[in-house]
Amino acid sequence: MEAGIYIKHGSIKNCIGDRISNPDLSTLKDGVYKGSFDAILVAADVTVTVEGSKIKSIKIEKHRNEKGKSAEAITDRVIAEQSIEVDTISGATNSSKVILKAIENALTQNSKKDNK
């Protein structure tokens, strides 16, 4: 399933499940990548900057959440670990997963905006 999935029944877990996979950063050119994921009640748009096969920054452009604003701290975990396989933020699991999926989409959909 891709970004923009409409959920009629069930949860974000049913929508994403365990399907957040870590992209191979060594294959990415330096640049700015944009990605999004929309699970209706929770959605995120992100901009990820990659330099030297490392995630240098992640900016959350938009985050529609219920009570999951605290999930935005997950970007610090991703940068520190250089991986999207990080623990979710307690109390904001759904928003955490949506943000991680948006980051994955940015890095895997070749949606590069800018080359350096």
PDB file of N, CA and C in Angstrom, residues 16-73:
ATOM      1  N   ILE A  16      -0.557   0.505   8.150  1.00  0.00           N
ATOM      2  CA  ILE A  16       0.895   0.433   7.980  1.00  0.00           C
ATOM      3  C   ILE A  16       1.428  -0.922   8.413  1.00  0.00           C
ATOM      4  N   GLY A  17       0.894  -1.432   9.508  1.00  0.00           N
ATOM      5  CA  GLY A  17       1.382  -2.689  10.061  1.00  0.00           C
ATOM      6  C   GLY A  17       2.857  -2.563  10.417  1.00  0.00           C
ATOM      7  N   ASP A  18       3.607  -3.548  10.062  1.00  0.00           N
ATOM      8  CA  ASP A  18       5.051  -3.536  10.312  1.00  0.00           C
ATOM      9  C   ASP A  18       5.802  -3.254   9.015  1.00  0.00           C
ATOM     10  N   ARG A  19       5.173  -2.554   8.113  1.00  0.00           N
ATOM     11  CA  ARG A  19       5.734  -2.356   6.791  1.00  0.00           C
ATOM     12  C   ARG A  19       6.561  -1.093   6.650  1.00  0.00           C
ATOM     13  N   ILE A  20       7.097  -0.573   7.702  1.00  0.00           N
ATOM     14  CA  ILE A  20       8.014   0.551   7.599  1.00  0.00           C
ATOM     15  C   ILE A  20       9.399  -0.067   7.461  1.00  0.00           C
ATOM     16  N   SER A  21      10.033   0.175   6.321  1.00  0.00           N
ATOM     17  CA  SER A  21      11.340  -0.441   6.087  1.00  0.00           C
ATOM     18  C   SER A  21      12.399   0.627   5.905  1.00  0.00           C
ATOM     19  N   ASN A  22      13.573   0.285   6.344  1.00  0.00           N
ATOM     20  CA  ASN A  22      14.688   1.213   6.344  1.00  0.00           C
ATOM     21  C   ASN A  22      15.287   1.333   4.944  1.00  0.00           C
ATOM     22  N   PRO A  23      15.318   2.515   4.352  1.00  0.00           N
ATOM     23  CA  PRO A  23      15.931   2.679   3.037  1.00  0.00           C
ATOM     24  C   PRO A  23      17.456   2.598   3.135  1.00  0.00           C
ATOM     25  N   ASP A  24      18.082   2.201   2.050  1.00  0.00           N
ATOM     26  CA  ASP A  24      19.546   2.133   1.982  1.00  0.00           C
ATOM     27  C   ASP A  24      20.082   3.527   1.681  1.00  0.00           C
ATOM     28  N   LEU A  25      20.575   4.213   2.710  1.00  0.00           N
ATOM     29  CA  LEU A  25      21.047   5.584   2.546  1.00  0.00           C
ATOM     30  C   LEU A  25      22.240   5.680   1.611  1.00  0.00           C
ATOM     31  N   SER A  26      23.010   4.610   1.483  1.00  0.00           N
ATOM     32  CA  SER A  26      24.203   4.662   0.624  1.00  0.00           C
ATOM     33  C   SER A  26      23.851   4.800  -0.851  1.00  0.00           C
ATOM     34  N   THR A  27      22.590   4.533  -1.200  1.00  0.00           N
ATOM     35  CA  THR A  27      22.176   4.638  -2.601  1.00  0.00           C
ATOM     36  C   THR A  27      21.614   6.012  -2.951  1.00  0.00           C
ATOM     37  N   LEU A  28      21.464   6.872  -1.950  1.00  0.00           N
ATOM     38  CA  LEU A  28      20.850   8.174  -2.184  1.00  0.00           C
ATOM     39  C   LEU A  28      21.879   9.247  -2.494  1.00  0.00           C
ATOM     40  N   LYS A  29      21.573  10.062  -3.481  1.00  0.00           N
ATOM     41  CA  LYS A  29      22.404  11.221  -3.786  1.00  0.00           C
ATOM     42  C   LYS A  29      22.113  12.318  -2.779  1.00  0.00           C
ATOM     43  N   ASP A  30      23.086  13.196  -2.577  1.00  0.00           N
ATOM     44  CA  ASP A  30      22.852  14.354  -1.730  1.00  0.00           C
ATOM     45  C   ASP A  30      21.681  15.149  -2.296  1.00  0.00           C
ATOM     46  N   GLY A  31      20.831  15.608  -1.428  1.00  0.00           N
ATOM     47  CA  GLY A  31      19.700  16.398  -1.893  1.00  0.00           C
ATOM     48  C   GLY A  31      18.608  16.508  -0.869  1.00  0.00           C
ATOM     49  N   VAL A  32      17.510  17.079  -1.292  1.00  0.00           N
ATOM     50  CA  VAL A  32      16.344  17.296  -0.452  1.00  0.00           C
ATOM     51  C   VAL A  32      15.221  16.424  -1.002  1.00  0.00           C
ATOM     52  N   TYR A  33      14.651  15.608  -0.131  1.00  0.00           N
ATOM     53  CA  TYR A  33      13.620  14.659  -0.516  1.00  0.00           C
ATOM     54  C   TYR A  33      12.330  14.981   0.230  1.00  0.00           C
ATOM     55  N   LYS A  34      11.209  14.909  -0.475  1.00  0.00           N
ATOM     56  CA  LYS A  34       9.909  15.184   0.139  1.00  0.00           C
ATOM     57  C   LYS A  34       9.081  13.906   0.141  1.00  0.00           C
ATOM     58  N   GLY A  35       8.340  13.723   1.234  1.00  0.00           N
ATOM     59  CA  GLY A  35       7.477  12.559   1.324  1.00  0.00           C
ATOM     60  C   GLY A  35       6.282  12.858   2.200  1.00  0.00           C
ATOM     61  N   SER A  36       5.266  12.018   2.066  1.00  0.00           N
ATOM     62  CA  SER A  36       4.073  12.199   2.880  1.00  0.00           C
ATOM     63  C   SER A  36       3.414  10.853   3.127  1.00  0.00           C
ATOM     64  N   PHE A  37       2.550  10.854   4.113  1.00  0.00           N
ATOM     65  CA  PHE A  37       1.704   9.696   4.364  1.00  0.00           C
ATOM     66  C   PHE A  37       0.427  10.210   4.998  1.00  0.00           C
ATOM     67  N   ASP A  38      -0.705   9.720   4.516  1.00  0.00           N
ATOM     68  CA  ASP A  38      -2.004  10.184   4.980  1.00  0.00           C
ATOM     69  C   ASP A  38      -2.844   8.988   5.403  1.00  0.00           C
ATOM     70  N   ALA A  39      -3.180   8.950   6.681  1.00  0.00           N
ATOM     71  CA  ALA A  39      -4.050   7.894   7.215  1.00  0.00           C
ATOM     72  C   ALA A  39      -5.349   8.521   7.726  1.00  0.00           C
ATOM     73  N   ILE A  40      -5.819   9.531   7.048  1.00  0.00           N
ATOM     74  CA  ILE A  40      -7.052  10.274   7.298  1.00  0.00           C
ATOM     75  C   ILE A  40      -6.994  11.080   8.595  1.00  0.00           C
ATOM     76  N   LEU A  41      -7.082  10.464   9.739  1.00  0.00           N
ATOM     77  CA  LEU A  41      -7.047  11.222  10.988  1.00  0.00           C
ATOM     78  C   LEU A  41      -5.649  11.719  11.335  1.00  0.00           C
ATOM     79  N   VAL A  42      -4.651  11.021  10.849  1.00  0.00           N
ATOM     80  CA  VAL A  42      -3.260  11.383  11.110  1.00  0.00           C
ATOM     81  C   VAL A  42      -2.543  11.412   9.764  1.00  0.00           C
ATOM     82  N   ALA A  43      -1.777  12.481   9.526  1.00  0.00           N
ATOM     83  CA  ALA A  43      -1.036  12.610   8.272  1.00  0.00           C
ATOM     84  C   ALA A  43       0.216  13.436   8.518  1.00  0.00           C
ATOM     85  N   ALA A  44       1.201  13.251   7.642  1.00  0.00           N
ATOM     86  CA  ALA A  44       2.433  14.030   7.771  1.00  0.00           C
ATOM     87  C   ALA A  44       3.051  14.263   6.406  1.00  0.00           C
ATOM     88  N   ASP A  45       3.609  15.458   6.241  1.00  0.00           N
ATOM     89  CA  ASP A  45       4.443  15.816   5.093  1.00  0.00           C
ATOM     90  C   ASP A  45       5.805  16.175   5.659  1.00  0.00           C
ATOM     91  N   VAL A  46       6.869  15.599   5.076  1.00  0.00           N
ATOM     92  CA  VAL A  46       8.211  15.857   5.588  1.00  0.00           C
ATOM     93  C   VAL A  46       9.165  16.220   4.454  1.00  0.00           C
ATOM     94  N   THR A  47      10.229  16.923   4.826  1.00  0.00           N
ATOM     95  CA  THR A  47      11.340  17.203   3.928  1.00  0.00           C
ATOM     96  C   THR A  47      12.588  16.660   4.607  1.00  0.00           C
ATOM     97  N   VAL A  48      13.303  15.790   3.894  1.00  0.00           N
ATOM     98  CA  VAL A  48      14.486  15.145   4.443  1.00  0.00           C
ATOM     99  C   VAL A  48      15.703  15.580   3.631  1.00  0.00           C
ATOM    100  N   THR A  49      16.728  16.062   4.317  1.00  0.00           N
ATOM    101  CA  THR A  49      17.969  16.452   3.657  1.00  0.00           C
ATOM    102  C   THR A  49      19.011  15.358   3.877  1.00  0.00           C
ATOM    103  N   VAL A  50      19.596  14.891   2.771  1.00  0.00           N
ATOM    104  CA  VAL A  50      20.610  13.843   2.815  1.00  0.00           C
ATOM    105  C   VAL A  50      21.923  14.428   2.301  1.00  0.00           C
ATOM    106  N   GLU A  51      22.993  14.208   3.052  1.00  0.00           N
ATOM    107  CA  GLU A  51      24.343  14.616   2.640  1.00  0.00           C
ATOM    108  C   GLU A  51      25.317  13.520   3.024  1.00  0.00           C
ATOM    109  N   GLY A  52      26.143  13.096   2.081  1.00  0.00           N
ATOM    110  CA  GLY A  52      27.146  12.080   2.366  1.00  0.00           C
ATOM    111  C   GLY A  52      26.549  10.779   2.862  1.00  0.00           C
ATOM    112  N   SER A  53      25.447  10.373   2.277  1.00  0.00           N
ATOM    113  CA  SER A  53      24.737   9.142   2.649  1.00  0.00           C
ATOM    114  C   SER A  53      24.251   9.147   4.095  1.00  0.00           C
ATOM    115  N   LYS A  54      24.004  10.336   4.629  1.00  0.00           N
ATOM    116  CA  LYS A  54      23.479  10.469   5.991  1.00  0.00           C
ATOM    117  C   LYS A  54      22.298  11.427   5.990  1.00  0.00           C
ATOM    118  N   ILE A  55      21.345  11.145   6.864  1.00  0.00           N
ATOM    119  CA  ILE A  55      20.223  12.060   7.056  1.00  0.00           C
ATOM    120  C   ILE A  55      20.740  13.212   7.904  1.00  0.00           C
ATOM    121  N   LYS A  56      20.752  14.404   7.325  1.00  0.00           N
ATOM    122  CA  LYS A  56      21.251  15.589   8.035  1.00  0.00           C
ATOM    123  C   LYS A  56      20.137  16.319   8.765  1.00  0.00           C
ATOM    124  N   SER A  57      18.950  16.349   8.158  1.00  0.00           N
ATOM    125  CA  SER A  57      17.836  17.025   8.825  1.00  0.00           C
ATOM    126  C   SER A  57      16.513  16.471   8.311  1.00  0.00           C
ATOM    127  N   ILE A  58      15.510  16.609   9.167  1.00  0.00           N
ATOM    128  CA  ILE A  58      14.139  16.246   8.798  1.00  0.00           C
ATOM    129  C   ILE A  58      13.254  17.382   9.292  1.00  0.00           C
ATOM    130  N   LYS A  59      12.516  17.954   8.364  1.00  0.00           N
ATOM    131  CA  LYS A  59      11.581  19.015   8.721  1.00  0.00           C
ATOM    132  C   LYS A  59      10.167  18.500   8.506  1.00  0.00           C
ATOM    133  N   ILE A  60       9.357  18.619   9.527  1.00  0.00           N
ATOM    134  CA  ILE A  60       7.951  18.256   9.395  1.00  0.00           C
ATOM    135  C   ILE A  60       7.221  19.484   8.870  1.00  0.00           C
ATOM    136  N   GLU A  61       6.785  19.388   7.626  1.00  0.00           N
ATOM    137  CA  GLU A  61       6.099  20.502   6.972  1.00  0.00           C
ATOM    138  C   GLU A  61       4.661  20.626   7.453  1.00  0.00           C
ATOM    139  N   LYS A  62       4.022  19.464   7.649  1.00  0.00           N
ATOM    140  CA  LYS A  62       2.628  19.449   8.101  1.00  0.00           C
ATOM    141  C   LYS A  62       2.428  18.164   8.889  1.00  0.00           C
ATOM    142  N   HIS A  63       1.736  18.260   9.995  1.00  0.00           N
ATOM    143  CA  HIS A  63       1.430  17.074  10.801  1.00  0.00           C
ATOM    144  C   HIS A  63       0.017  17.209  11.352  1.00  0.00           C
ATOM    145  N   ARG A  64      -0.895  16.482  10.748  1.00  0.00           N
ATOM    146  CA  ARG A  64      -2.270  16.442  11.246  1.00  0.00           C
ATOM    147  C   ARG A  64      -2.317  15.296  12.254  1.00  0.00           C
ATOM    148  N   ASN A  65      -2.694  15.620  13.481  1.00  0.00           N
ATOM    149  CA  ASN A  65      -2.678  14.608  14.527  1.00  0.00           C
ATOM    150  C   ASN A  65      -3.851  14.815  15.461  1.00  0.00           C
ATOM    151  N   GLU A  66      -4.151  13.784  16.190  1.00  0.00           N
ATOM    152  CA  GLU A  66      -5.184  13.911  17.218  1.00  0.00           C
ATOM    153  C   GLU A  66      -4.507  14.402  18.495  1.00  0.00           C
ATOM    154  N   LYS A  67      -3.847  13.512  19.184  1.00  0.00           N
ATOM    155  CA  LYS A  67      -3.123  13.876  20.408  1.00  0.00           C
ATOM    156  C   LYS A  67      -1.646  13.544  20.256  1.00  0.00           C
ATOM    157  N   GLY A  68      -1.173  13.478  19.023  1.00  0.00           N
ATOM    158  CA  GLY A  68       0.162  12.970  18.767  1.00  0.00           C
ATOM    159  C   GLY A  68       1.228  13.998  18.440  1.00  0.00           C
ATOM    160  N   LYS A  69       1.049  15.249  18.831  1.00  0.00           N
ATOM    161  CA  LYS A  69       2.055  16.279  18.542  1.00  0.00           C
ATOM    162  C   LYS A  69       3.434  15.878  19.067  1.00  0.00           C
ATOM    163  N   SER A  70       3.476  15.195  20.208  1.00  0.00           N
ATOM    164  CA  SER A  70       4.761  14.806  20.792  1.00  0.00           C
ATOM    165  C   SER A  70       5.550  13.859  19.886  1.00  0.00           C
ATOM    166  N   ALA A  71       4.888  13.219  18.935  1.00  0.00           N
ATOM    167  CA  ALA A  71       5.566  12.299  18.009  1.00  0.00           C
ATOM    168  C   ALA A  71       6.588  13.015  17.144  1.00  0.00           C
ATOM    169  N   GLU A  72       6.464  14.310  17.013  1.00  0.00           N
ATOM    170  CA  GLU A  72       7.400  15.053  16.163  1.00  0.00           C
ATOM    171  C   GLU A  72       8.842  14.922  16.642  1.00  0.00           C
ATOM    172  N   ALA A  73       9.037  14.551  17.897  1.00  0.00           N
ATOM    173  CA  ALA A  73      10.385  14.323  18.430  1.00  0.00           C
ATOM    174  C   ALA A  73      11.044  13.094  17.823  1.00  0.00           C
TER     175      ALA A  73
END
